Amino acid sequence: MNDTEQLIKDALGKLAERTPHPGPTLNALRRKRKRQRNNVFLIATAGMAAVAVLIFTGLIASDRYTPPNHNDAAAALMPTNVNGQSFELKYAPHWLPDGFVENYRSVGPEVTRVWVPVSAKDRNPMEQTGDPRVTLRKLKKLPDGLDQWQEVTVRGLKAWQKSSQGQSAGLTTEVVWQAQDALSVTLRGVTDASEAALRVADSVRADSNLSFLPPFWLDGKAAADVWGSSPYDWSARWAGEKFGVTVSTRQPAKTEGALATVRGQKGTVVNDSAVVVRDSSGFWITVEGAPGARDSLVEAANRVQLQIVPSPDTIWIGKGL
């Protein structure tokens, strides 16, 4: 080792002797990092608490009753759905007489749902008479002449009840009241119809998730009436000024007639006033109108837009609560 190297070694040694031990510095750095982590944890915790408060406040607000608003009543009562969009049903009962199942829905200016005994579910409740049934409707407005009805209450709201002799055994009772919408429950063909109707009405609740997708559209208008005995046995009806259309899983009673090409399939013209075809989907389409309007009936059948992919909204048919 020469003199220069020895001088460098001695200088480094003296510098090392004067350098403080690193332990206190490292400990201080560790404490600083810990304080930073604690600060980050406190900030994150405060943020989560604030979000929780906002969510809780929103849940409370959403559960509050919203009074009716006359400014948007027209929009609520007259759906403006375009093809493929569901209609809001909005209301459902949570109590029915034993053995009742749903077999009919109607959408439009008023929304109607019907439940019947299992033994009557094969019949269209809008055509058959005499069978017991429960009907829930969302009305355009409360009926006139309520001063002639008996005043009652439904869940603390003023309501009105009327009973009369109908086509079924026993009395037919209707209860109407104003919730967020005007509502009606009608019950017939059961013992103590008056008491049972009030019990059904008391069980009705609003549910914004309840919706219904009609099986088909024509000219921008949905099939208004759907009925059946099961999700695989149903019919849907569309009514217009010049013709009516039915889509069904069942073959129509009359299918024989002059051959015609409809929707790319072999169809028939029955009695010169109806066109019948089995669509490629497997469903039967019938268009009825004035005699001699064959071309317009075929054109109407071609315009039918089925909403059956991946399957029609019929799972509710034949089900109880």
PDB file of N, CA and C in Angstrom, residues 3 15 20 68-69 87 95 98 103 112 147 149-151 164 193 203 222 233 244 246 257 260 266 269 284 290 307 321:
ATOM      1  N   ASP A   3       1.617   5.562  -0.035  1.00  0.00           N
ATOM      2  CA  ASP A   3       1.239   6.625   0.910  1.00  0.00           C
ATOM      3  C   ASP A   3      -0.134   7.205   0.604  1.00  0.00           C
ATOM      4  N   LEU A  15     -14.010   9.283   9.118  1.00  0.00           N
ATOM      5  CA  LEU A  15     -15.381   9.656   8.738  1.00  0.00           C
ATOM      6  C   LEU A  15     -16.389   8.676   9.314  1.00  0.00           C
ATOM      7  N   PRO A  20     -23.058   9.012  12.904  1.00  0.00           N
ATOM      8  CA  PRO A  20     -23.908   8.460  13.985  1.00  0.00           C
ATOM      9  C   PRO A  20     -24.438   7.079  13.605  1.00  0.00           C
ATOM     10  N   PRO A  68     -99.558  10.963  -5.293  1.00  0.00           N
ATOM     11  CA  PRO A  68     -99.845  11.021  -6.722  1.00  0.00           C
ATOM     12  C   PRO A  68     -99.517  12.389  -7.294  1.00  0.00           C
ATOM     13  N   ASN A  69     -98.995  12.409  -8.499  1.00  0.00           N
ATOM     14  CA  ASN A  69     -98.656  13.653  -9.187  1.00  0.00           C
ATOM     15  C   ASN A  69     -99.523  13.754 -10.429  1.00  0.00           C
ATOM     16  N   PHE A  87     -94.157  -3.683 -20.131  1.00  0.00           N
ATOM     17  CA  PHE A  87     -95.103  -2.786 -19.469  1.00  0.00           C
ATOM     18  C   PHE A  87     -94.987  -2.982 -17.960  1.00  0.00           C
ATOM     19  N   TRP A  95    -102.204 -11.944  -0.912  1.00  0.00           N
ATOM     20  CA  TRP A  95    -103.124 -12.945  -0.375  1.00  0.00           C
ATOM     21  C   TRP A  95    -104.237 -13.174  -1.391  1.00  0.00           C
ATOM     22  N   ASP A  98    -107.570 -19.775  -1.387  1.00  0.00           N
ATOM     23  CA  ASP A  98    -106.794 -20.984  -1.684  1.00  0.00           C
ATOM     24  C   ASP A  98    -107.093 -21.502  -3.087  1.00  0.00           C
ATOM     25  N   ASN A 103    -104.286 -16.396 -14.756  1.00  0.00           N
ATOM     26  CA  ASN A 103    -104.395 -16.888 -16.132  1.00  0.00           C
ATOM     27  C   ASN A 103    -104.732 -15.805 -17.145  1.00  0.00           C
ATOM     28  N   THR A 112    -104.863  -4.950 -16.125  1.00  0.00           N
ATOM     29  CA  THR A 112    -105.731  -5.929 -15.458  1.00  0.00           C
ATOM     30  C   THR A 112    -105.000  -7.247 -15.281  1.00  0.00           C
ATOM     31  N   ASP A 147    -120.405   8.091  -3.680  1.00  0.00           N
ATOM     32  CA  ASP A 147    -121.256   8.385  -2.531  1.00  0.00           C
ATOM     33  C   ASP A 147    -122.326   7.321  -2.339  1.00  0.00           C
ATOM     34  N   TRP A 149    -121.522   4.101  -2.609  1.00  0.00           N
ATOM     35  CA  TRP A 149    -120.783   2.923  -2.150  1.00  0.00           C
ATOM     36  C   TRP A 149    -120.597   3.000  -0.637  1.00  0.00           C
ATOM     37  N   GLN A 150    -120.264   1.870  -0.043  1.00  0.00           N
ATOM     38  CA  GLN A 150    -119.957   1.828   1.386  1.00  0.00           C
ATOM     39  C   GLN A 150    -118.503   2.253   1.595  1.00  0.00           C
ATOM     40  N   GLU A 151    -118.294   3.188   2.520  1.00  0.00           N
ATOM     41  CA  GLU A 151    -116.940   3.654   2.778  1.00  0.00           C
ATOM     42  C   GLU A 151    -116.222   2.690   3.720  1.00  0.00           C
ATOM     43  N   SER A 164    -122.917  -6.718  -5.277  1.00  0.00           N
ATOM     44  CA  SER A 164    -124.129  -6.909  -6.071  1.00  0.00           C
ATOM     45  C   SER A 164    -124.183  -8.346  -6.548  1.00  0.00           C
ATOM     46  N   ALA A 193    -117.640 -12.978   0.106  1.00  0.00           N
ATOM     47  CA  ALA A 193    -116.907 -12.217  -0.904  1.00  0.00           C
ATOM     48  C   ALA A 193    -116.522 -10.837  -0.409  1.00  0.00           C
ATOM     49  N   SER A 203    -103.848  -6.644   0.991  1.00  0.00           N
ATOM     50  CA  SER A 203    -102.575  -7.317   0.717  1.00  0.00           C
ATOM     51  C   SER A 203    -101.853  -6.761  -0.501  1.00  0.00           C
ATOM     52  N   ALA A 222     -98.943  -3.162 -28.844  1.00  0.00           N
ATOM     53  CA  ALA A 222     -98.771  -4.487 -28.254  1.00  0.00           C
ATOM     54  C   ALA A 222    -100.081  -5.248 -28.207  1.00  0.00           C
ATOM     55  N   ASP A 233     -99.258 -23.143 -22.940  1.00  0.00           N
ATOM     56  CA  ASP A 233    -100.604 -23.203 -23.521  1.00  0.00           C
ATOM     57  C   ASP A 233    -101.259 -21.846 -23.307  1.00  0.00           C
ATOM     58  N   GLY A 244    -108.513  -8.049 -36.386  1.00  0.00           N
ATOM     59  CA  GLY A 244    -107.998  -8.520 -35.112  1.00  0.00           C
ATOM     60  C   GLY A 244    -107.004  -9.644 -35.349  1.00  0.00           C
ATOM     61  N   THR A 246    -104.762 -12.919 -33.509  1.00  0.00           N
ATOM     62  CA  THR A 246    -104.534 -13.831 -32.388  1.00  0.00           C
ATOM     63  C   THR A 246    -103.288 -14.653 -32.659  1.00  0.00           C
ATOM     64  N   GLY A 257    -108.918 -23.956 -46.106  1.00  0.00           N
ATOM     65  CA  GLY A 257    -109.332 -22.890 -47.008  1.00  0.00           C
ATOM     66  C   GLY A 257    -108.391 -22.784 -48.182  1.00  0.00           C
ATOM     67  N   ALA A 260    -102.456 -19.824 -49.359  1.00  0.00           N
ATOM     68  CA  ALA A 260    -101.849 -18.501 -49.503  1.00  0.00           C
ATOM     69  C   ALA A 260    -100.487 -18.535 -48.837  1.00  0.00           C
ATOM     70  N   LYS A 266     -96.803 -21.840 -45.817  1.00  0.00           N
ATOM     71  CA  LYS A 266     -98.086 -22.158 -46.435  1.00  0.00           C
ATOM     72  C   LYS A 266     -99.214 -21.865 -45.453  1.00  0.00           C
ATOM     73  N   VAL A 269    -106.646 -19.119 -46.437  1.00  0.00           N
ATOM     74  CA  VAL A 269    -107.670 -18.090 -46.290  1.00  0.00           C
ATOM     75  C   VAL A 269    -108.970 -18.804 -45.948  1.00  0.00           C
ATOM     76  N   TRP A 284     -99.275 -20.336 -33.910  1.00  0.00           N
ATOM     77  CA  TRP A 284    -100.319 -20.101 -34.892  1.00  0.00           C
ATOM     78  C   TRP A 284    -100.715 -18.631 -34.891  1.00  0.00           C
ATOM     79  N   ALA A 290    -112.703  -8.034 -42.517  1.00  0.00           N
ATOM     80  CA  ALA A 290    -113.881  -7.987 -43.381  1.00  0.00           C
ATOM     81  C   ALA A 290    -113.726  -8.966 -44.549  1.00  0.00           C
ATOM     82  N   GLN A 307     -92.455 -11.496 -29.988  1.00  0.00           N
ATOM     83  CA  GLN A 307     -91.488 -11.233 -28.918  1.00  0.00           C
ATOM     84  C   GLN A 307     -91.306 -12.522 -28.126  1.00  0.00           C
ATOM     85  N   LEU A 321     -99.653 -17.419  -5.852  1.00  0.00           N
ATOM     86  CA  LEU A 321     -98.723 -16.492  -5.197  1.00  0.00           C
ATOM     87  C   LEU A 321     -97.475 -17.217  -4.745  1.00  0.00           C
TER      88      LEU A 321
END
